[in-house]
Amino acid sequence: MSLQGSIAGLQNQIAELYLQFEQSFTENHLIRDLWGTMANDVSQQTRGLKALSHSFWTQFKNDSNGLSDETLKAVKQQIVEKTEDRSLRSCFERTLRVEEATILKLYVPIIRSLRRNWTDQALDFYIMVKAHLARIVRVTEAFSGDPAMIRRSHELLQTFEKEVQEPDARDLEPQVKPRAARPVRKPARTLAKRVQSRHSRTKPMVEKISLQRRRARSR
């Protein structure tokens, strides 16, 4: 399977997970609609990546800073984790684990690559993911009732912002600057100063000769 297909498969599993959460809260319309909206967010992200060109995915796959098979397996492990606990707290905890793995390990490298290549989709996908994260922060604050979980959601948003804004490692490589030409050495004394100095030395000699002539005449 291609890299694009593998990521799309993981996204579909996340959307399916949120739909399962939705079915667990059929009696609470507010919470049920919340999970349905989360599933729609992920489906929108899937369409956003699907719209990227084949050349981008080829380049991204060959990029040394791209995604490895180990990374994809680690993300999938978080998604397919089985648990019978469907309490709201458990759903929030699992949501944070899944989103941390997906956004920081999958989406951040993709956004960096999009930004480096100045594609039009870079800003679109960044805004899409950030809006999804902002939703997670809001619902965690509103419904989790757990300060540690709320702090964790904020840290996820802050880490995402920091990671996508960091420059690419290749942009930090020192560039060899051309060797500067050796500056022309300025003479210690200019020609004008030399002439002036020579003139100042000869003047007393003329006065001395004139003085000796006057003394000789007086004798």
PDB file of C-alpha atoms in Angstrom:
ATOM      1  CA  MET A   1       0.000   0.000   0.000  1.00  0.00           C
ATOM      2  CA  SER A   2       1.200   3.512  -0.773  1.00  0.00           C
ATOM      3  CA  LEU A   3       2.082   5.991   1.959  1.00  0.00           C
ATOM      4  CA  GLN A   4      -0.961   8.068   1.109  1.00  0.00           C
ATOM      5  CA  GLY A   5      -3.171   4.979   1.291  1.00  0.00           C
ATOM      6  CA  SER A   6      -1.687   3.947   4.643  1.00  0.00           C
ATOM      7  CA  ILE A   7      -2.361   7.365   6.168  1.00  0.00           C
ATOM      8  CA  ALA A   8      -5.889   7.433   4.736  1.00  0.00           C
ATOM      9  CA  GLY A   9      -6.502   4.021   6.297  1.00  0.00           C
ATOM     10  CA  LEU A  10      -5.432   5.330   9.711  1.00  0.00           C
ATOM     11  CA  GLN A  11      -7.673   8.364   9.317  1.00  0.00           C
ATOM     12  CA  ASN A  12     -10.643   6.163   8.470  1.00  0.00           C
ATOM     13  CA  GLN A  13     -10.010   4.126  11.614  1.00  0.00           C
ATOM     14  CA  ILE A  14      -9.973   7.292  13.732  1.00  0.00           C
ATOM     15  CA  ALA A  15     -13.238   8.483  12.192  1.00  0.00           C
ATOM     16  CA  GLU A  16     -14.758   5.055  12.868  1.00  0.00           C
ATOM     17  CA  LEU A  17     -13.589   5.255  16.488  1.00  0.00           C
ATOM     18  CA  TYR A  18     -15.393   8.558  16.980  1.00  0.00           C
ATOM     19  CA  LEU A  19     -18.538   7.113  15.412  1.00  0.00           C
ATOM     20  CA  GLN A  20     -18.353   4.277  17.953  1.00  0.00           C
ATOM     21  CA  PHE A  21     -18.108   6.860  20.719  1.00  0.00           C
ATOM     22  CA  GLU A  22     -21.155   8.553  19.204  1.00  0.00           C
ATOM     23  CA  GLN A  23     -23.179   5.358  19.523  1.00  0.00           C
ATOM     24  CA  SER A  24     -22.221   5.074  23.187  1.00  0.00           C
ATOM     25  CA  PHE A  25     -23.960   8.338  24.087  1.00  0.00           C
ATOM     26  CA  THR A  26     -27.262   8.094  22.238  1.00  0.00           C
ATOM     27  CA  GLU A  27     -29.175   9.404  25.257  1.00  0.00           C
ATOM     28  CA  ASN A  28     -27.004  12.506  25.596  1.00  0.00           C
ATOM     29  CA  HIS A  29     -27.521  14.476  22.422  1.00  0.00           C
ATOM     30  CA  LEU A  30     -24.858  17.075  23.233  1.00  0.00           C
ATOM     31  CA  ILE A  31     -22.094  14.504  23.732  1.00  0.00           C
ATOM     32  CA  ARG A  32     -23.354  12.364  20.851  1.00  0.00           C
ATOM     33  CA  ASP A  33     -23.182  15.305  18.450  1.00  0.00           C
ATOM     34  CA  LEU A  34     -19.706  16.117  19.742  1.00  0.00           C
ATOM     35  CA  TRP A  35     -18.304  12.776  18.591  1.00  0.00           C
ATOM     36  CA  GLY A  36     -20.111  13.054  15.279  1.00  0.00           C
ATOM     37  CA  THR A  37     -18.439  16.421  14.706  1.00  0.00           C
ATOM     38  CA  MET A  38     -15.044  14.952  15.592  1.00  0.00           C
ATOM     39  CA  ALA A  39     -15.587  12.213  13.007  1.00  0.00           C
ATOM     40  CA  ASN A  40     -16.461  14.845  10.404  1.00  0.00           C
ATOM     41  CA  ASP A  41     -13.239  16.712  11.228  1.00  0.00           C
ATOM     42  CA  VAL A  42     -11.182  13.616  10.515  1.00  0.00           C
ATOM     43  CA  SER A  43     -13.053  12.948   7.271  1.00  0.00           C
ATOM     44  CA  GLN A  44     -12.264  16.502   6.199  1.00  0.00           C
ATOM     45  CA  GLN A  45      -8.589  15.914   6.976  1.00  0.00           C
ATOM     46  CA  THR A  46      -8.690  12.774   4.857  1.00  0.00           C
ATOM     47  CA  ARG A  47     -10.064  14.713   1.902  1.00  0.00           C
ATOM     48  CA  GLY A  48      -7.448  17.416   2.426  1.00  0.00           C
ATOM     49  CA  LEU A  49      -4.568  14.950   2.130  1.00  0.00           C
ATOM     50  CA  LYS A  50      -6.228  13.137  -0.756  1.00  0.00           C
ATOM     51  CA  ALA A  51      -6.209  16.396  -2.736  1.00  0.00           C
ATOM     52  CA  LEU A  52      -2.409  16.603  -2.592  1.00  0.00           C
ATOM     53  CA  SER A  53      -0.572  15.826  -5.817  1.00  0.00           C
ATOM     54  CA  HIS A  54       1.101  12.511  -6.538  1.00  0.00           C
ATOM     55  CA  SER A  55       4.432  14.292  -6.941  1.00  0.00           C
ATOM     56  CA  PHE A  56       4.190  15.611  -3.382  1.00  0.00           C
ATOM     57  CA  TRP A  57       3.650  12.137  -1.951  1.00  0.00           C
ATOM     58  CA  THR A  58       6.533  10.748  -3.999  1.00  0.00           C
ATOM     59  CA  GLN A  59       8.857  13.450  -2.731  1.00  0.00           C
ATOM     60  CA  PHE A  60       7.589  13.134   0.835  1.00  0.00           C
ATOM     61  CA  LYS A  61       8.095   9.376   0.830  1.00  0.00           C
ATOM     62  CA  ASN A  62      11.714   9.780  -0.275  1.00  0.00           C
ATOM     63  CA  ASP A  63      12.361  12.582   2.201  1.00  0.00           C
ATOM     64  CA  SER A  64      14.712  11.631   5.020  1.00  0.00           C
ATOM     65  CA  ASN A  65      12.512  13.676   7.372  1.00  0.00           C
ATOM     66  CA  GLY A  66       9.370  11.888   6.232  1.00  0.00           C
ATOM     67  CA  LEU A  67       7.493   8.993   7.819  1.00  0.00           C
ATOM     68  CA  SER A  68       8.941   5.594   8.578  1.00  0.00           C
ATOM     69  CA  ASP A  69       7.077   2.293   8.779  1.00  0.00           C
ATOM     70  CA  GLU A  70       7.768   2.239  12.518  1.00  0.00           C
ATOM     71  CA  THR A  71       5.992   5.577  12.919  1.00  0.00           C
ATOM     72  CA  LEU A  72       2.923   4.348  11.063  1.00  0.00           C
ATOM     73  CA  LYS A  73       2.821   1.188  13.180  1.00  0.00           C
ATOM     74  CA  ALA A  74       3.110   3.194  16.407  1.00  0.00           C
ATOM     75  CA  VAL A  75       0.208   5.429  15.410  1.00  0.00           C
ATOM     76  CA  LYS A  76      -1.920   2.472  14.363  1.00  0.00           C
ATOM     77  CA  GLN A  77      -1.272   0.784  17.700  1.00  0.00           C
ATOM     78  CA  GLN A  78      -2.813   3.746  19.512  1.00  0.00           C
ATOM     79  CA  ILE A  79      -5.867   3.714  17.245  1.00  0.00           C
ATOM     80  CA  VAL A  80      -6.715   0.014  17.340  1.00  0.00           C
ATOM     81  CA  GLU A  81      -6.268  -0.333  21.090  1.00  0.00           C
ATOM     82  CA  LYS A  82      -9.220  -2.273  22.494  1.00  0.00           C
ATOM     83  CA  THR A  83     -10.989  -1.234  25.676  1.00  0.00           C
ATOM     84  CA  GLU A  84     -14.399  -1.997  27.094  1.00  0.00           C
ATOM     85  CA  ASP A  85     -14.560   1.203  29.107  1.00  0.00           C
ATOM     86  CA  ARG A  86     -16.783   3.671  27.252  1.00  0.00           C
ATOM     87  CA  SER A  87     -17.154   6.236  29.986  1.00  0.00           C
ATOM     88  CA  LEU A  88     -16.797   9.854  28.919  1.00  0.00           C
ATOM     89  CA  ARG A  89     -13.517  10.161  30.790  1.00  0.00           C
ATOM     90  CA  SER A  90     -12.131   7.063  29.077  1.00  0.00           C
ATOM     91  CA  CYS A  91     -13.211   8.382  25.676  1.00  0.00           C
ATOM     92  CA  PHE A  92     -11.431  11.670  26.285  1.00  0.00           C
ATOM     93  CA  GLU A  93      -8.263   9.891  27.416  1.00  0.00           C
ATOM     94  CA  ARG A  94      -8.230   7.710  24.341  1.00  0.00           C
ATOM     95  CA  THR A  95      -8.967  10.686  22.105  1.00  0.00           C
ATOM     96  CA  LEU A  96      -5.902  12.509  23.426  1.00  0.00           C
ATOM     97  CA  ARG A  97      -3.678   9.455  22.940  1.00  0.00           C
ATOM     98  CA  VAL A  98      -4.862   8.978  19.370  1.00  0.00           C
ATOM     99  CA  GLU A  99      -4.671  12.659  18.455  1.00  0.00           C
ATOM    100  CA  GLU A 100      -1.215  13.093  19.994  1.00  0.00           C
ATOM    101  CA  ALA A 101       0.136  10.241  17.903  1.00  0.00           C
ATOM    102  CA  THR A 102      -1.660  11.255  14.715  1.00  0.00           C
ATOM    103  CA  ILE A 103      -1.043  14.991  14.783  1.00  0.00           C
ATOM    104  CA  LEU A 104       2.513  15.084  16.109  1.00  0.00           C
ATOM    105  CA  LYS A 105       3.865  12.040  14.264  1.00  0.00           C
ATOM    106  CA  LEU A 106       1.886  12.190  11.000  1.00  0.00           C
ATOM    107  CA  TYR A 107       0.499  15.652  10.400  1.00  0.00           C
ATOM    108  CA  VAL A 108       3.437  17.746  11.607  1.00  0.00           C
ATOM    109  CA  PRO A 109       5.940  16.214   9.112  1.00  0.00           C
ATOM    110  CA  ILE A 110       3.381  16.595   6.314  1.00  0.00           C
ATOM    111  CA  ILE A 111       2.716  20.263   7.125  1.00  0.00           C
ATOM    112  CA  ARG A 112       6.445  20.965   7.318  1.00  0.00           C
ATOM    113  CA  SER A 113       6.972  19.428   3.906  1.00  0.00           C
ATOM    114  CA  LEU A 114       4.037  21.351   2.452  1.00  0.00           C
ATOM    115  CA  ARG A 115       5.400  24.587   3.883  1.00  0.00           C
ATOM    116  CA  ARG A 116       8.917  23.901   2.592  1.00  0.00           C
ATOM    117  CA  ASN A 117       7.614  23.364  -0.932  1.00  0.00           C
ATOM    118  CA  TRP A 118       5.303  26.398  -0.742  1.00  0.00           C
ATOM    119  CA  THR A 119       2.224  24.487  -1.850  1.00  0.00           C
ATOM    120  CA  ASP A 120      -1.171  26.172  -1.716  1.00  0.00           C
ATOM    121  CA  GLN A 121      -2.518  23.393   0.502  1.00  0.00           C
ATOM    122  CA  ALA A 122      -0.001  24.050   3.307  1.00  0.00           C
ATOM    123  CA  LEU A 123      -2.024  26.780   5.003  1.00  0.00           C
ATOM    124  CA  ASP A 124      -5.347  25.049   4.305  1.00  0.00           C
ATOM    125  CA  PHE A 125      -4.350  21.809   5.992  1.00  0.00           C
ATOM    126  CA  TYR A 126      -2.647  23.637   8.872  1.00  0.00           C
ATOM    127  CA  ILE A 127      -5.829  25.607   9.609  1.00  0.00           C
ATOM    128  CA  MET A 128      -7.886  22.430   9.311  1.00  0.00           C
ATOM    129  CA  VAL A 129      -5.798  20.591  11.909  1.00  0.00           C
ATOM    130  CA  LYS A 130      -5.549  23.586  14.237  1.00  0.00           C
ATOM    131  CA  ALA A 131      -9.331  24.042  14.216  1.00  0.00           C
ATOM    132  CA  HIS A 132      -9.722  20.363  15.123  1.00  0.00           C
ATOM    133  CA  LEU A 133      -7.262  20.763  17.999  1.00  0.00           C
ATOM    134  CA  ALA A 134      -9.037  23.880  19.227  1.00  0.00           C
ATOM    135  CA  ARG A 135     -12.267  21.867  19.316  1.00  0.00           C
ATOM    136  CA  ILE A 136     -10.575  19.168  21.400  1.00  0.00           C
ATOM    137  CA  VAL A 137      -9.373  21.811  23.880  1.00  0.00           C
ATOM    138  CA  ARG A 138     -12.857  23.332  24.187  1.00  0.00           C
ATOM    139  CA  VAL A 139     -14.713  20.075  24.737  1.00  0.00           C
ATOM    140  CA  THR A 140     -12.080  18.805  27.168  1.00  0.00           C
ATOM    141  CA  GLU A 141     -12.449  21.981  29.217  1.00  0.00           C
ATOM    142  CA  ALA A 142     -16.233  21.767  29.081  1.00  0.00           C
ATOM    143  CA  PHE A 143     -16.857  18.074  29.758  1.00  0.00           C
ATOM    144  CA  SER A 144     -13.811  16.256  31.156  1.00  0.00           C
ATOM    145  CA  GLY A 145     -13.734  17.865  34.606  1.00  0.00           C
ATOM    146  CA  ASP A 146     -10.091  16.810  34.926  1.00  0.00           C
ATOM    147  CA  PRO A 147      -7.436  19.564  35.271  1.00  0.00           C
ATOM    148  CA  ALA A 148      -4.654  17.204  34.188  1.00  0.00           C
ATOM    149  CA  MET A 149      -6.559  16.228  31.055  1.00  0.00           C
ATOM    150  CA  ILE A 150      -7.345  19.860  30.271  1.00  0.00           C
ATOM    151  CA  ARG A 151      -3.672  20.756  30.649  1.00  0.00           C
ATOM    152  CA  ARG A 152      -2.753  17.865  28.380  1.00  0.00           C
ATOM    153  CA  SER A 153      -5.066  19.132  25.638  1.00  0.00           C
ATOM    154  CA  HIS A 154      -3.522  22.602  25.861  1.00  0.00           C
ATOM    155  CA  GLU A 155      -0.029  21.122  25.704  1.00  0.00           C
ATOM    156  CA  LEU A 156      -0.975  19.194  22.571  1.00  0.00           C
ATOM    157  CA  LEU A 157      -2.098  22.392  20.839  1.00  0.00           C
ATOM    158  CA  GLN A 158       1.013  24.285  21.956  1.00  0.00           C
ATOM    159  CA  THR A 159       3.341  21.476  20.890  1.00  0.00           C
ATOM    160  CA  PHE A 160       1.670  21.319  17.490  1.00  0.00           C
ATOM    161  CA  GLU A 161       2.143  25.073  16.996  1.00  0.00           C
ATOM    162  CA  LYS A 162       5.784  24.869  18.034  1.00  0.00           C
ATOM    163  CA  GLU A 163       6.596  21.830  15.900  1.00  0.00           C
ATOM    164  CA  VAL A 164       5.099  23.123  12.656  1.00  0.00           C
ATOM    165  CA  GLN A 165       6.826  26.499  13.045  1.00  0.00           C
ATOM    166  CA  GLU A 166      10.298  25.077  13.617  1.00  0.00           C
ATOM    167  CA  PRO A 167      12.593  25.503  10.602  1.00  0.00           C
ATOM    168  CA  ASP A 168      13.632  22.494   8.605  1.00  0.00           C
ATOM    169  CA  ALA A 169      16.974  21.020   9.622  1.00  0.00           C
ATOM    170  CA  ARG A 170      18.325  21.680   6.132  1.00  0.00           C
ATOM    171  CA  ASP A 171      17.591  25.374   6.542  1.00  0.00           C
ATOM    172  CA  LEU A 172      19.836  25.455   9.601  1.00  0.00           C
ATOM    173  CA  GLU A 173      22.924  24.065   7.868  1.00  0.00           C
ATOM    174  CA  PRO A 174      25.713  26.675   7.888  1.00  0.00           C
ATOM    175  CA  GLN A 175      26.471  28.050   4.472  1.00  0.00           C
ATOM    176  CA  VAL A 176      30.067  28.510   3.372  1.00  0.00           C
ATOM    177  CA  LYS A 177      30.637  32.194   2.887  1.00  0.00           C
ATOM    178  CA  PRO A 178      33.037  33.388   0.179  1.00  0.00           C
ATOM    179  CA  ARG A 179      36.390  34.424   1.538  1.00  0.00           C
ATOM    180  CA  ALA A 180      36.543  38.162   1.907  1.00  0.00           C
ATOM    181  CA  ALA A 181      39.226  39.985  -0.046  1.00  0.00           C
ATOM    182  CA  ARG A 182      42.132  41.164   2.045  1.00  0.00           C
ATOM    183  CA  PRO A 183      41.688  44.867   2.779  1.00  0.00           C
ATOM    184  CA  VAL A 184      44.209  47.234   1.253  1.00  0.00           C
ATOM    185  CA  ARG A 185      46.621  48.350   3.917  1.00  0.00           C
ATOM    186  CA  LYS A 186      46.412  52.068   4.455  1.00  0.00           C
ATOM    187  CA  PRO A 187      49.802  53.828   4.522  1.00  0.00           C
ATOM    188  CA  ALA A 188      50.718  55.122   7.921  1.00  0.00           C
ATOM    189  CA  ARG A 189      51.474  58.606   6.660  1.00  0.00           C
ATOM    190  CA  THR A 190      50.033  60.289   3.605  1.00  0.00           C
ATOM    191  CA  LEU A 191      52.057  62.087   0.970  1.00  0.00           C
ATOM    192  CA  ALA A 192      50.674  65.434   2.060  1.00  0.00           C
ATOM    193  CA  LYS A 193      51.838  64.834   5.608  1.00  0.00           C
ATOM    194  CA  ARG A 194      55.301  63.893   4.369  1.00  0.00           C
ATOM    195  CA  VAL A 195      55.611  67.104   2.353  1.00  0.00           C
ATOM    196  CA  GLN A 196      54.356  69.127   5.265  1.00  0.00           C
ATOM    197  CA  SER A 197      56.798  67.460   7.609  1.00  0.00           C
ATOM    198  CA  ARG A 198      59.711  68.042   5.221  1.00  0.00           C
ATOM    199  CA  HIS A 199      58.700  71.680   4.822  1.00  0.00           C
ATOM    200  CA  SER A 200      58.527  72.176   8.566  1.00  0.00           C
ATOM    201  CA  ARG A 201      62.084  70.808   8.941  1.00  0.00           C
ATOM    202  CA  THR A 202      63.652  73.075   6.271  1.00  0.00           C
ATOM    203  CA  LYS A 203      62.231  76.334   7.583  1.00  0.00           C
ATOM    204  CA  PRO A 204      64.399  76.573  10.716  1.00  0.00           C
ATOM    205  CA  MET A 205      67.513  75.913   8.589  1.00  0.00           C
ATOM    206  CA  VAL A 206      66.832  79.007   6.429  1.00  0.00           C
ATOM    207  CA  GLU A 207      66.357  81.192   9.479  1.00  0.00           C
ATOM    208  CA  LYS A 208      69.603  79.934  10.974  1.00  0.00           C
ATOM    209  CA  ILE A 209      71.641  80.790   7.845  1.00  0.00           C
ATOM    210  CA  SER A 210      70.170  84.314   7.717  1.00  0.00           C
ATOM    211  CA  LEU A 211      71.069  84.872  11.352  1.00  0.00           C
ATOM    212  CA  GLN A 212      74.705  83.843  10.775  1.00  0.00           C
ATOM    213  CA  ARG A 213      75.027  86.283   7.836  1.00  0.00           C
ATOM    214  CA  ARG A 214      73.794  89.171   9.976  1.00  0.00           C
ATOM    215  CA  ARG A 215      76.390  88.436  12.645  1.00  0.00           C
ATOM    216  CA  ALA A 216      79.180  88.318  10.037  1.00  0.00           C
ATOM    217  CA  ARG A 217      78.251  91.779   8.661  1.00  0.00           C
ATOM    218  CA  SER A 218      78.181  93.336  12.069  1.00  0.00           C
ATOM    219  CA  ARG A 219      81.781  92.305  12.623  1.00  0.00           C
TER     220      ARG A 219
END
